[in-house]
Structure formats: structure tokens, C-alpha cells
Short mmCIF file of the C-alpha atoms (twelve columns), coordinates in Angstrom:
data_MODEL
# 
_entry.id   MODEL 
# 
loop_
_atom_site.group_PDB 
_atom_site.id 
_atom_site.type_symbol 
_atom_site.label_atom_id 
_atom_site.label_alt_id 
_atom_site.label_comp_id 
_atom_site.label_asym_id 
_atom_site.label_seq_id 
_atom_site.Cartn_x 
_atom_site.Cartn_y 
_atom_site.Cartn_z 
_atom_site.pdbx_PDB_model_num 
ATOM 1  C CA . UNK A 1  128.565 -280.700 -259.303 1 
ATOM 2  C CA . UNK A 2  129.020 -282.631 -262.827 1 
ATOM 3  C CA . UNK A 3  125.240 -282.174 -263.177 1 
ATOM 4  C CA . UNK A 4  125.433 -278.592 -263.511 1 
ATOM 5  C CA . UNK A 5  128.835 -278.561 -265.261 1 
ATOM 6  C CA . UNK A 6  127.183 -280.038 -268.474 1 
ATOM 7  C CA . UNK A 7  124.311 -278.189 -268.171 1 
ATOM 8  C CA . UNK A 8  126.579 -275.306 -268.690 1 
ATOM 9  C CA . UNK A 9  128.300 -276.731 -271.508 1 
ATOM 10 C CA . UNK A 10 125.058 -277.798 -272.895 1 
ATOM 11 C CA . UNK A 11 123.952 -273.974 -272.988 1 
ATOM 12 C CA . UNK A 12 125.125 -271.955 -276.505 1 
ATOM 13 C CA . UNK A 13 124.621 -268.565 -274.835 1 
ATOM 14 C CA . UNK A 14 127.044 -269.614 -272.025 1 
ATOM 15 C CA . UNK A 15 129.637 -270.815 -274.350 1 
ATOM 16 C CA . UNK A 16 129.377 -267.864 -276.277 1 
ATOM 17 C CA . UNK A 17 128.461 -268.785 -279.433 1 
ATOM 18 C CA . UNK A 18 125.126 -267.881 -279.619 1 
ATOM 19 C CA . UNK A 19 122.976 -266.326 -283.280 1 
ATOM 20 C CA . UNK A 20 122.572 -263.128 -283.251 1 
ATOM 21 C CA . UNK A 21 118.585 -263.979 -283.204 1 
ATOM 22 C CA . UNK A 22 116.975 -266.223 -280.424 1 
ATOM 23 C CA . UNK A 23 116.335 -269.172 -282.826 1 
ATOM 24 C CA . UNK A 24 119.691 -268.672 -285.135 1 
ATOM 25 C CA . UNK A 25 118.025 -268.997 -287.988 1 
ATOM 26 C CA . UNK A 26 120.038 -267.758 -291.343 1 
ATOM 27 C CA . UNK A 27 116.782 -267.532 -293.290 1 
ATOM 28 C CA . UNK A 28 115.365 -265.308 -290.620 1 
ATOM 29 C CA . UNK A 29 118.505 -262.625 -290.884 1 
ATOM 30 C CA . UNK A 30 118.628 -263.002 -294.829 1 
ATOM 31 C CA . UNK A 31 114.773 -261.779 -295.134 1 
ATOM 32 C CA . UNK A 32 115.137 -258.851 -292.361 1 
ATOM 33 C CA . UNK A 33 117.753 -257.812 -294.227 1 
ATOM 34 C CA . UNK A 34 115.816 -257.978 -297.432 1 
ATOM 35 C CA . UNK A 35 112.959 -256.303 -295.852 1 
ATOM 36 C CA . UNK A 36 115.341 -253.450 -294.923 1 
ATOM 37 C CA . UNK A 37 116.341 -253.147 -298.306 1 
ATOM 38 C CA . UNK A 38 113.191 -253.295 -299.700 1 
ATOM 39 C CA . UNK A 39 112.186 -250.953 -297.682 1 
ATOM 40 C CA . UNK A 40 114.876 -248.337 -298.232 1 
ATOM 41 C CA . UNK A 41 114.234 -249.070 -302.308 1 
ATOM 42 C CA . UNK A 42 110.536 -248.002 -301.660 1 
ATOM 43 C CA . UNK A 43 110.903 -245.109 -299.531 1 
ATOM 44 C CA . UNK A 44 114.069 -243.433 -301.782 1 
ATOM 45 C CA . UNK A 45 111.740 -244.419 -305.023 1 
ATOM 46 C CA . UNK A 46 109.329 -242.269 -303.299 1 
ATOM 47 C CA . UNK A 47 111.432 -239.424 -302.824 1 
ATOM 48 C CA . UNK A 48 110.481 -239.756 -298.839 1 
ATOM 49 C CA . UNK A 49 114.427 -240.227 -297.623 1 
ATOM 50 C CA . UNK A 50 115.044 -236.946 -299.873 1 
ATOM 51 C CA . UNK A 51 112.223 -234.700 -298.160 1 
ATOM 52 C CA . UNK A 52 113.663 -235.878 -294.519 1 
ATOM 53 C CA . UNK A 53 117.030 -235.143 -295.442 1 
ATOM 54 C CA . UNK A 54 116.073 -231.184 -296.598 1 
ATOM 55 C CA . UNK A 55 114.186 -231.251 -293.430 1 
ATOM 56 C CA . UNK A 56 117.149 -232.249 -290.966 1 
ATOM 57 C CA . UNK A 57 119.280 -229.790 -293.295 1 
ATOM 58 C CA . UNK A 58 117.066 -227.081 -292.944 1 
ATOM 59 C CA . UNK A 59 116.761 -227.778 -289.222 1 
ATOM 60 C CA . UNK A 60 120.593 -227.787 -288.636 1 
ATOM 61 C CA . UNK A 61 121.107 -224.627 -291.040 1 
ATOM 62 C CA . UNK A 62 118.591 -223.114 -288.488 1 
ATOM 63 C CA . UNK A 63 120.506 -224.454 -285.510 1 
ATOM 64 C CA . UNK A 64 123.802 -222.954 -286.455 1 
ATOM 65 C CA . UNK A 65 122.104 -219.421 -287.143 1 
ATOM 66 C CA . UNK A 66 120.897 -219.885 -283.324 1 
ATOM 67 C CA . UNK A 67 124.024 -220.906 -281.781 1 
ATOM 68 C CA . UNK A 68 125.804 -217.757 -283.611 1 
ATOM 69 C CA . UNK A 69 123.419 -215.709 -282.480 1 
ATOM 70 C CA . UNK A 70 123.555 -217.035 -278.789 1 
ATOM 71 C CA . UNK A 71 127.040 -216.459 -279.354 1 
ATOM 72 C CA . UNK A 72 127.145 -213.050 -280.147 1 
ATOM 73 C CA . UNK A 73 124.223 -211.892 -277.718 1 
ATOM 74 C CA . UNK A 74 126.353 -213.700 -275.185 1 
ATOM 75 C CA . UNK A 75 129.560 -211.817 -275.922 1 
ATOM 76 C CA . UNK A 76 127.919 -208.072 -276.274 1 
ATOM 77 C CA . UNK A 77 126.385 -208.982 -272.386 1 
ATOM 78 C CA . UNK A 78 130.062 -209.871 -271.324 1 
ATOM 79 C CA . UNK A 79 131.509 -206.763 -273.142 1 
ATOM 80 C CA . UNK A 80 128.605 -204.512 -271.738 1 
ATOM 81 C CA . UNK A 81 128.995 -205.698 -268.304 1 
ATOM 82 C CA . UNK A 82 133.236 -205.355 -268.140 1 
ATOM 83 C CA . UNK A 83 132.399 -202.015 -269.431 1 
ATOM 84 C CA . UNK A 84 130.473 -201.003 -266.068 1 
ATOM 85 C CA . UNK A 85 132.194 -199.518 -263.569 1 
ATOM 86 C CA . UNK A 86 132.821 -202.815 -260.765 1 
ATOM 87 C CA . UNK A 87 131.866 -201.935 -257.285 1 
ATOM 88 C CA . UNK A 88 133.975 -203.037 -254.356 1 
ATOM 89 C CA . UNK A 89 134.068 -202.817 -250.943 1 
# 
């Protein structure tokens, strides 16, 4: 039983304080972050982040034309239809 008490103890990711990588090391976190920025830099320098953002603007402008047209398509069916005469038994 002691045995596998202090194996427990002896294990960071059952104490809970483990790195947020598999080996913990800082170095490791400070250059993927770097690379992330670097790689933001590039891609905005290259006017790439501004062409996908008129994209998914364009693409949401068309959305909401859609869903007010689905709208309104959807409400002149429910008008035309309480219109008809309802028949009952």
C-alpha cells in the first residue's frame, strides 16, 4: 500500500501541477508563442488576414440576406395558408 502511495505522490500530473506541455519546458512555450506571432506579423504584412476577413464579411452579409428572405417566404406561406378556407369534419 505505501508502495503505490509514493508512486502517486511521485507523479506531477496526479498532483496537479503539471506544464501545460508534456516536457514543461518554458523555452518550448516562449518560441510557440513567438512562432505564432511571427506568423500573424507575416500573414497581416501580406495583407492575407485582410482578404479572409472581406471574405467571412461578405459571406455573413450574404447569410443575413438569406435568413431575411427565408423569413419572409416563410411568413407569406403562413399568411397564404390562414387565408384558405380550413376544412373540418
Amino acid at each position: 500500500m505505501e508502495r503505490s502511495i509514493r508512486a502517486v505522490e511521485g507523479t506531477p500530473h496526479l498532483r496537479g501541477g503539471h506544464p501545460p506541455f508534456k516536457g514543461g519546458d518554458l523555452e518550448m512555450d516562449i518560441f510557440f508563442a513567438t512562432a505564432l506571432a511571427v506568423l500573424g506579423f507575416v500573414l497581416a504584412s501580406l495583407g492575407i488576414i485582410n482578404r479572409i476577413l472581406k471574405k467571412l464579411n461578405e459571406s455573413v452579409r450574404l447569410l443575413s440576406k438569406l435568413r431575411t428572405s427565408l423569413r419572409l417566404f416563410n411568413k407569406k406561406k403562413k399568411d397564404k395558408a390562414d387565408s384558405l378556407p380550413r376544412q373540418g369534419s
